[in-house]
Short mmCIF file of C-alpha atoms in Angstrom, two decimals:
data_model
loop_
_atom_site.label_atom_id
_atom_site.label_comp_id
_atom_site.label_asym_id
_atom_site.label_seq_id
_atom_site.Cartn_x
_atom_site.Cartn_y
_atom_site.Cartn_z
CA MET A 1 24.10 173.98 116.87
CA SER A 2 22.69 172.58 113.63
CA GLU A 3 26.15 172.93 112.02
CA LYS A 4 27.63 170.77 114.74
CA LYS A 5 24.90 168.18 114.33
CA LYS A 6 25.39 168.05 110.55
CA VAL A 7 29.12 167.57 110.94
CA SER A 8 28.65 164.69 113.37
CA LEU A 9 26.05 163.09 111.09
CA LEU A 10 28.40 163.33 108.13
CA ASP A 11 31.27 161.97 110.18
CA GLY A 12 29.11 159.08 111.31
CA PHE A 13 28.02 158.37 107.75
CA LYS A 14 31.64 158.48 106.57
CA ALA A 15 32.67 156.08 109.33
CA PHE A 16 29.81 153.76 108.36
CA LEU A 17 30.88 153.72 104.72
CA THR A 18 34.54 153.15 105.46
CA ARG A 19 33.94 150.22 107.76
CA GLY A 20 35.07 146.90 106.33
CA ASN A 21 31.62 145.34 106.68
CA VAL A 22 30.00 147.71 104.19
CA VAL A 23 32.69 147.13 101.59
CA ASP A 24 32.47 143.35 102.10
CA LEU A 25 28.71 143.50 101.72
CA ALA A 26 28.96 145.52 98.50
CA VAL A 27 31.44 143.03 97.05
CA ALA A 28 29.19 140.13 98.06
CA VAL A 29 26.18 141.70 96.36
CA VAL A 30 28.09 142.28 93.11
CA ILE A 31 29.54 138.77 93.09
CA GLY A 32 26.14 137.32 94.03
CA ALA A 33 24.48 139.09 91.10
CA ALA A 34 27.13 137.78 88.69
CA PHE A 35 26.83 134.29 90.16
CA THR A 36 23.04 134.41 89.83
CA ASN A 37 23.43 134.97 86.10
CA ILE A 38 25.64 131.88 85.87
CA VAL A 39 23.17 129.75 87.80
CA ASN A 40 20.20 130.99 85.76
CA ALA A 41 22.06 130.20 82.54
CA PHE A 42 22.88 126.72 83.88
CA VAL A 43 19.28 126.03 84.82
CA LYS A 44 17.91 127.31 81.51
CA GLY A 45 20.64 125.76 79.38
CA VAL A 46 21.13 122.40 81.11
CA ILE A 47 18.45 121.59 83.71
CA ASN A 48 15.40 122.73 81.73
CA PRO A 49 16.36 120.76 78.58
CA LEU A 50 17.09 117.67 80.72
CA VAL A 51 13.63 117.91 82.26
CA GLY A 52 12.25 118.47 78.77
CA ALA A 53 14.00 115.27 77.61
CA PHE A 54 12.06 113.27 80.20
CA GLY A 55 8.83 115.18 79.70
CA THR A 56 7.23 116.61 76.62
CA LYS A 57 8.60 120.16 76.72
CA ASP A 58 11.01 122.58 78.37
CA LEU A 59 10.54 123.10 82.14
CA GLU A 60 9.64 126.78 81.67
CA ASN A 61 6.71 125.82 79.45
CA TYR A 62 4.93 123.51 81.90
CA SER A 63 1.64 125.01 83.02
CA SER A 64 -1.83 124.06 84.09
CA CYS A 65 -5.25 125.59 83.53
CA LEU A 66 -7.05 126.68 86.66
CA LYS A 67 -10.37 127.74 85.20
CA GLY A 68 -11.84 126.62 81.91
CA PRO A 69 -9.87 125.57 78.88
CA CYS A 70 -6.72 127.63 78.31
CA VAL A 71 -6.63 129.09 74.85
CA THR A 72 -3.43 130.82 73.75
CA ASP A 73 -3.19 133.39 70.99
CA PRO A 74 -0.61 131.95 68.56
CA LYS A 75 0.60 135.42 67.51
CA THR A 76 1.27 136.89 70.97
CA GLY A 77 1.60 133.74 73.09
CA GLU A 78 -0.72 135.14 75.74
CA ALA A 79 -3.71 133.33 77.18
CA THR A 80 -6.99 134.61 75.79
CA GLU A 81 -9.27 132.29 77.78
CA GLY A 82 -8.89 130.52 81.10
CA ILE A 83 -6.45 131.10 83.95
CA ARG A 84 -3.02 129.62 83.31
CA ILE A 85 -0.67 128.73 86.19
CA LEU A 86 2.97 128.64 85.05
CA TRP A 87 4.29 126.19 87.62
CA GLY A 88 7.22 125.22 85.42
CA SER A 89 8.80 128.66 85.75
CA VAL A 90 8.30 128.52 89.54
CA LEU A 91 10.00 125.12 89.64
CA SER A 92 12.83 126.48 87.49
CA ALA A 93 13.31 129.41 89.87
CA ALA A 94 13.27 127.04 92.85
CA LEU A 95 15.97 124.90 91.21
CA SER A 96 18.02 128.03 90.57
CA PHE A 97 17.71 128.97 94.22
CA LEU A 98 18.67 125.48 95.45
CA ILE A 99 21.69 125.32 93.17
CA THR A 100 22.81 128.79 94.24
CA ALA A 101 22.33 127.96 97.92
CA ALA A 102 24.23 124.66 97.58
CA VAL A 103 27.18 126.27 95.80
CA VAL A 104 27.36 129.14 98.28
CA TYR A 105 27.15 126.76 101.23
CA PHE A 106 29.64 124.17 100.03
CA LEU A 107 32.14 126.54 98.42
CA LEU A 108 31.96 129.54 100.77
CA VAL A 109 30.15 128.99 104.06
CA LEU A 110 31.42 125.51 104.97
CA PRO A 111 35.12 126.18 104.25
CA MET A 112 34.93 129.51 106.09
CA ALA A 113 33.28 127.88 109.10
CA LYS A 114 36.00 125.21 109.20
CA TYR A 115 38.70 127.86 108.90
CA LEU A 116 37.19 129.95 111.71
CA ALA A 117 36.80 126.88 113.93
CA ARG A 118 40.44 125.93 113.33
CA ARG A 119 41.52 129.49 114.06
CA ALA A 120 39.45 129.58 117.28
CA ALA A 121 40.96 126.25 118.39
CA MET A 122 44.47 127.57 117.75
CA GLN A 123 43.65 130.75 119.68
CA ALA A 124 42.22 128.71 122.57
CA ALA A 125 45.34 126.54 122.59
CA LYS A 126 47.55 129.65 122.68
CA GLU A 127 45.49 131.07 125.54
CA GLY A 128 45.78 127.73 127.40
CA VAL A 129 49.58 127.76 127.01
CA GLN A 130 49.66 131.39 128.13
CA GLU A 131 47.55 130.55 131.21
CA THR A 132 49.84 127.62 132.02
CA MET A 133 52.89 129.86 131.73
CA GLU A 134 51.25 132.48 133.94
CA VAL A 135 50.29 129.86 136.52
CA SER A 136 53.80 128.35 136.55
CA GLU A 137 55.35 131.84 136.87
CA LEU A 138 52.96 132.57 139.70
CA GLU A 139 53.92 129.32 141.44
CA VAL A 140 57.64 130.13 141.13
CA LEU A 141 57.05 133.61 142.53
CA LYS A 142 55.07 132.13 145.44
CA GLU A 143 57.92 129.70 146.17
CA ILE A 144 60.44 132.56 146.14
CA ARG A 145 58.20 134.57 148.48
CA ASP A 146 57.80 131.62 150.83
CA ALA A 147 61.56 131.01 150.82
CA LEU A 148 62.25 134.67 151.64
CA VAL A 149 59.67 134.65 154.44
CA ALA A 150 61.13 131.44 155.82
CA GLN A 151 64.63 132.87 155.60
CA ARG A 152 63.63 136.02 157.48
CA SER A 153 61.78 134.18 160.19
CA ALA A 154 64.48 131.54 160.72
CA PRO A 155 66.84 132.19 163.65
CA ALA A 156 70.04 133.79 162.45
CA GLU A 157 73.14 131.63 162.55
CA GLY A 158 75.63 133.30 164.80
CA SER A 159 73.82 136.19 166.32
CA ARG A 160 76.95 138.35 166.30
CA GLY A 161 76.82 138.92 162.59
CA GLU A 162 79.46 136.39 161.63
CA GLY A 163 77.39 134.64 158.98
CA PRO A 164 78.06 134.83 155.24
CA GLU A 165 75.41 137.51 154.86
CA ARG A 166 77.25 139.85 157.17
CA GLY A 167 80.66 139.47 155.59
CA GLY A 168 82.02 136.96 158.09
CA GLN A 169 83.48 133.59 157.34
CA PRO A 170 81.24 130.61 156.91
#
């Protein structure tokens, strides 16, 4: 019984891995990681120096002292006294996130949403045409049925079988 259970678990795992969603997700993660490197380089290479041009230093270097005077060891660059809050690096990370989110939204999500909406509208239009055709076919079939019923219930012309249906002359 445990052999059967293992086989079904492995089959289920194999089916999970071969589904398109898992492959799409893996591709998205790899591309997202590569794109994150581009955005981080942009923020560090362009945004931080621009902020530094308006301020006194690079965005990553902005910080505040929470407790006491902040004294930094010139050799190691670490704080020896006080509690330093590096809010510049947090702001830099937030800018990286906003830029990444904006690019993903405007270049991937928005066009895909428009494409899917267009595709759904086309599908709905096709279904509407199909329904119209089905309704018109149904109406024609109802008319044929009504004509046949009326023809059967109508009194026969010439009760002796001389009508065109019976092979007689009209």
